[in-house]
Amino acid sequence: ADLVRVAPLVREVAEVSWSLDMDDHSKSVMDHLIHGKPLPPCEIPSHITSEMEKNGLTLRGYQSEGVAWLRFLQTVKLNGALCDDMGLGKTIQALVAIALRH
């Protein structure tokens, strides 16, 4: 997967000192969105994985990353999208992210 940076002048932003009036949460969001820091893996509870396994479904690595991305966006109250080729499991990623939320 390719990272699409949300700031066109990433190098200039990277040089800005974090001594600005930013709390740790805001710094973390900036690190992920602007600097491309990897997201922590998303833990999927056993009741969800067992239901998936009953139906012959397992998440591939890139799908787990997609779920982590959706969870991250939800925690920082942003909207986003999963975009890739057709047939790579965006629907299951979205459904797992919804299940995690409820």
JSON list of C-alpha atoms in Angstrom, two decimals:
[
{"chain": "A", "resi": 1, "resn": "ALA", "atom": "CA", "xyz": [0.00, 0.00, 0.00]},
{"chain": "A", "resi": 2, "resn": "ASP", "atom": "CA", "xyz": [1.18, 3.50, -0.75]},
{"chain": "A", "resi": 3, "resn": "LEU", "atom": "CA", "xyz": [0.97, 6.25, 1.82]},
{"chain": "A", "resi": 4, "resn": "VAL", "atom": "CA", "xyz": [-0.79, 9.37, 0.62]},
{"chain": "A", "resi": 5, "resn": "ARG", "atom": "CA", "xyz": [0.42, 12.31, 2.62]},
{"chain": "A", "resi": 6, "resn": "VAL", "atom": "CA", "xyz": [-2.18, 14.89, 3.57]},
{"chain": "A", "resi": 7, "resn": "ALA", "atom": "CA", "xyz": [0.25, 17.79, 3.67]},
{"chain": "A", "resi": 8, "resn": "PRO", "atom": "CA", "xyz": [2.02, 18.90, 0.49]},
{"chain": "A", "resi": 9, "resn": "LEU", "atom": "CA", "xyz": [5.00, 20.34, 2.38]},
{"chain": "A", "resi": 10, "resn": "VAL", "atom": "CA", "xyz": [5.77, 17.41, 4.64]},
{"chain": "A", "resi": 11, "resn": "ARG", "atom": "CA", "xyz": [9.46, 18.32, 5.01]},
{"chain": "A", "resi": 12, "resn": "GLU", "atom": "CA", "xyz": [8.61, 21.80, 6.28]},
{"chain": "A", "resi": 13, "resn": "VAL", "atom": "CA", "xyz": [6.04, 20.41, 8.71]},
{"chain": "A", "resi": 14, "resn": "ALA", "atom": "CA", "xyz": [8.53, 17.82, 9.95]},
{"chain": "A", "resi": 15, "resn": "GLU", "atom": "CA", "xyz": [10.93, 20.59, 10.88]},
{"chain": "A", "resi": 16, "resn": "VAL", "atom": "CA", "xyz": [8.36, 22.39, 13.03]},
{"chain": "A", "resi": 17, "resn": "SER", "atom": "CA", "xyz": [9.14, 21.96, 16.69]},
{"chain": "A", "resi": 18, "resn": "TRP", "atom": "CA", "xyz": [6.56, 20.08, 18.71]},
{"chain": "A", "resi": 19, "resn": "SER", "atom": "CA", "xyz": [6.91, 22.77, 21.36]},
{"chain": "A", "resi": 20, "resn": "LEU", "atom": "CA", "xyz": [3.80, 24.35, 19.90]},
{"chain": "A", "resi": 21, "resn": "ASP", "atom": "CA", "xyz": [0.66, 24.23, 22.01]},
{"chain": "A", "resi": 22, "resn": "MET", "atom": "CA", "xyz": [-0.15, 20.62, 21.11]},
{"chain": "A", "resi": 23, "resn": "ASP", "atom": "CA", "xyz": [-1.12, 17.89, 23.52]},
{"chain": "A", "resi": 24, "resn": "ASP", "atom": "CA", "xyz": [0.27, 14.36, 23.18]},
{"chain": "A", "resi": 25, "resn": "HIS", "atom": "CA", "xyz": [-2.85, 13.15, 21.37]},
{"chain": "A", "resi": 26, "resn": "SER", "atom": "CA", "xyz": [-2.54, 15.90, 18.73]},
{"chain": "A", "resi": 27, "resn": "LYS", "atom": "CA", "xyz": [1.15, 15.13, 18.27]},
{"chain": "A", "resi": 28, "resn": "SER", "atom": "CA", "xyz": [0.31, 11.45, 17.76]},
{"chain": "A", "resi": 29, "resn": "VAL", "atom": "CA", "xyz": [-2.33, 12.29, 15.14]},
{"chain": "A", "resi": 30, "resn": "MET", "atom": "CA", "xyz": [0.16, 14.51, 13.30]},
{"chain": "A", "resi": 31, "resn": "ASP", "atom": "CA", "xyz": [2.79, 11.75, 13.41]},
{"chain": "A", "resi": 32, "resn": "HIS", "atom": "CA", "xyz": [0.39, 9.30, 11.77]},
{"chain": "A", "resi": 33, "resn": "LEU", "atom": "CA", "xyz": [-1.24, 11.62, 9.23]},
{"chain": "A", "resi": 34, "resn": "ILE", "atom": "CA", "xyz": [1.65, 13.88, 8.27]},
{"chain": "A", "resi": 35, "resn": "HIS", "atom": "CA", "xyz": [4.82, 11.90, 9.00]},
{"chain": "A", "resi": 36, "resn": "GLY", "atom": "CA", "xyz": [3.50, 8.45, 8.07]},
{"chain": "A", "resi": 37, "resn": "LYS", "atom": "CA", "xyz": [4.17, 6.80, 11.43]},
{"chain": "A", "resi": 38, "resn": "PRO", "atom": "CA", "xyz": [2.70, 3.27, 11.28]},
{"chain": "A", "resi": 39, "resn": "LEU", "atom": "CA", "xyz": [-0.52, 2.67, 13.18]},
{"chain": "A", "resi": 40, "resn": "PRO", "atom": "CA", "xyz": [-0.54, 0.19, 16.03]},
{"chain": "A", "resi": 41, "resn": "PRO", "atom": "CA", "xyz": [-2.20, -3.11, 15.14]},
{"chain": "A", "resi": 42, "resn": "CYS", "atom": "CA", "xyz": [-5.91, -3.30, 15.82]},
{"chain": "A", "resi": 43, "resn": "GLU", "atom": "CA", "xyz": [-6.83, -6.04, 18.27]},
{"chain": "A", "resi": 44, "resn": "ILE", "atom": "CA", "xyz": [-9.95, -7.86, 17.12]},
{"chain": "A", "resi": 45, "resn": "PRO", "atom": "CA", "xyz": [-11.89, -9.53, 19.95]},
{"chain": "A", "resi": 46, "resn": "SER", "atom": "CA", "xyz": [-12.28, -13.30, 19.87]},
{"chain": "A", "resi": 47, "resn": "HIS", "atom": "CA", "xyz": [-16.07, -13.16, 19.51]},
{"chain": "A", "resi": 48, "resn": "ILE", "atom": "CA", "xyz": [-15.65, -11.35, 16.19]},
{"chain": "A", "resi": 49, "resn": "THR", "atom": "CA", "xyz": [-12.86, -13.58, 14.89]},
{"chain": "A", "resi": 50, "resn": "SER", "atom": "CA", "xyz": [-14.76, -16.73, 15.89]},
{"chain": "A", "resi": 51, "resn": "GLU", "atom": "CA", "xyz": [-17.83, -15.56, 13.96]},
{"chain": "A", "resi": 52, "resn": "MET", "atom": "CA", "xyz": [-15.64, -14.83, 10.96]},
{"chain": "A", "resi": 53, "resn": "GLU", "atom": "CA", "xyz": [-13.99, -18.25, 11.17]},
{"chain": "A", "resi": 54, "resn": "LYS", "atom": "CA", "xyz": [-17.40, -19.95, 11.36]},
{"chain": "A", "resi": 55, "resn": "ASN", "atom": "CA", "xyz": [-18.13, -18.34, 8.01]},
{"chain": "A", "resi": 56, "resn": "GLY", "atom": "CA", "xyz": [-14.76, -19.17, 6.49]},
{"chain": "A", "resi": 57, "resn": "LEU", "atom": "CA", "xyz": [-13.39, -15.63, 6.72]},
{"chain": "A", "resi": 58, "resn": "THR", "atom": "CA", "xyz": [-9.98, -14.49, 7.92]},
{"chain": "A", "resi": 59, "resn": "LEU", "atom": "CA", "xyz": [-8.37, -11.10, 7.56]},
{"chain": "A", "resi": 60, "resn": "ARG", "atom": "CA", "xyz": [-5.20, -10.84, 5.53]},
{"chain": "A", "resi": 61, "resn": "GLY", "atom": "CA", "xyz": [-2.43, -8.55, 6.79]},
{"chain": "A", "resi": 62, "resn": "TYR", "atom": "CA", "xyz": [-3.37, -5.64, 4.55]},
{"chain": "A", "resi": 63, "resn": "GLN", "atom": "CA", "xyz": [-7.01, -6.03, 5.60]},
{"chain": "A", "resi": 64, "resn": "SER", "atom": "CA", "xyz": [-6.02, -5.80, 9.27]},
{"chain": "A", "resi": 65, "resn": "GLU", "atom": "CA", "xyz": [-4.15, -2.61, 8.39]},
{"chain": "A", "resi": 66, "resn": "GLY", "atom": "CA", "xyz": [-7.33, -1.28, 6.76]},
{"chain": "A", "resi": 67, "resn": "VAL", "atom": "CA", "xyz": [-9.32, -2.02, 9.93]},
{"chain": "A", "resi": 68, "resn": "ALA", "atom": "CA", "xyz": [-6.62, -0.26, 12.00]},
{"chain": "A", "resi": 69, "resn": "TRP", "atom": "CA", "xyz": [-6.85, 2.74, 9.65]},
{"chain": "A", "resi": 70, "resn": "LEU", "atom": "CA", "xyz": [-10.63, 2.95, 10.03]},
{"chain": "A", "resi": 71, "resn": "ARG", "atom": "CA", "xyz": [-10.36, 2.61, 13.82]},
{"chain": "A", "resi": 72, "resn": "PHE", "atom": "CA", "xyz": [-7.71, 5.34, 13.94]},
{"chain": "A", "resi": 73, "resn": "LEU", "atom": "CA", "xyz": [-9.88, 7.69, 11.90]},
{"chain": "A", "resi": 74, "resn": "GLN", "atom": "CA", "xyz": [-12.81, 6.96, 14.20]},
{"chain": "A", "resi": 75, "resn": "THR", "atom": "CA", "xyz": [-10.78, 7.75, 17.31]},
{"chain": "A", "resi": 76, "resn": "VAL", "atom": "CA", "xyz": [-9.72, 11.14, 15.94]},
{"chain": "A", "resi": 77, "resn": "LYS", "atom": "CA", "xyz": [-13.22, 11.87, 14.58]},
{"chain": "A", "resi": 78, "resn": "LEU", "atom": "CA", "xyz": [-12.19, 11.98, 10.92]},
{"chain": "A", "resi": 79, "resn": "ASN", "atom": "CA", "xyz": [-13.77, 10.42, 7.86]},
{"chain": "A", "resi": 80, "resn": "GLY", "atom": "CA", "xyz": [-11.83, 8.41, 5.34]},
{"chain": "A", "resi": 81, "resn": "ALA", "atom": "CA", "xyz": [-12.01, 5.73, 2.71]},
{"chain": "A", "resi": 82, "resn": "LEU", "atom": "CA", "xyz": [-10.46, 2.41, 1.83]},
{"chain": "A", "resi": 83, "resn": "CYS", "atom": "CA", "xyz": [-9.32, 2.51, -1.78]},
{"chain": "A", "resi": 84, "resn": "ASP", "atom": "CA", "xyz": [-7.77, -0.37, -3.69]},
{"chain": "A", "resi": 85, "resn": "ASP", "atom": "CA", "xyz": [-8.50, -2.73, -6.51]},
{"chain": "A", "resi": 86, "resn": "MET", "atom": "CA", "xyz": [-11.87, -4.42, -6.67]},
{"chain": "A", "resi": 87, "resn": "GLY", "atom": "CA", "xyz": [-12.14, -7.72, -4.84]},
{"chain": "A", "resi": 88, "resn": "LEU", "atom": "CA", "xyz": [-9.57, -7.17, -2.11]},
{"chain": "A", "resi": 89, "resn": "GLY", "atom": "CA", "xyz": [-11.97, -7.20, 0.83]},
{"chain": "A", "resi": 90, "resn": "LYS", "atom": "CA", "xyz": [-12.94, -3.63, 1.62]},
{"chain": "A", "resi": 91, "resn": "THR", "atom": "CA", "xyz": [-16.44, -4.73, 2.63]},
{"chain": "A", "resi": 92, "resn": "ILE", "atom": "CA", "xyz": [-15.20, -7.17, 5.28]},
{"chain": "A", "resi": 93, "resn": "GLN", "atom": "CA", "xyz": [-12.77, -4.53, 6.59]},
{"chain": "A", "resi": 94, "resn": "ALA", "atom": "CA", "xyz": [-15.59, -2.01, 6.95]},
{"chain": "A", "resi": 95, "resn": "LEU", "atom": "CA", "xyz": [-17.89, -4.56, 8.59]},
{"chain": "A", "resi": 96, "resn": "VAL", "atom": "CA", "xyz": [-15.21, -5.55, 11.10]},
{"chain": "A", "resi": 97, "resn": "ALA", "atom": "CA", "xyz": [-14.56, -1.87, 11.90]},
{"chain": "A", "resi": 98, "resn": "ILE", "atom": "CA", "xyz": [-18.29, -1.35, 12.47]},
{"chain": "A", "resi": 99, "resn": "ALA", "atom": "CA", "xyz": [-18.46, -4.45, 14.66]},
{"chain": "A", "resi": 100, "resn": "LEU", "atom": "CA", "xyz": [-15.55, -3.14, 16.73]},
{"chain": "A", "resi": 101, "resn": "ARG", "atom": "CA", "xyz": [-17.37, 0.15, 17.26]},
{"chain": "A", "resi": 102, "resn": "HIS", "atom": "CA", "xyz": [-20.57, -1.47, 18.55]}
]
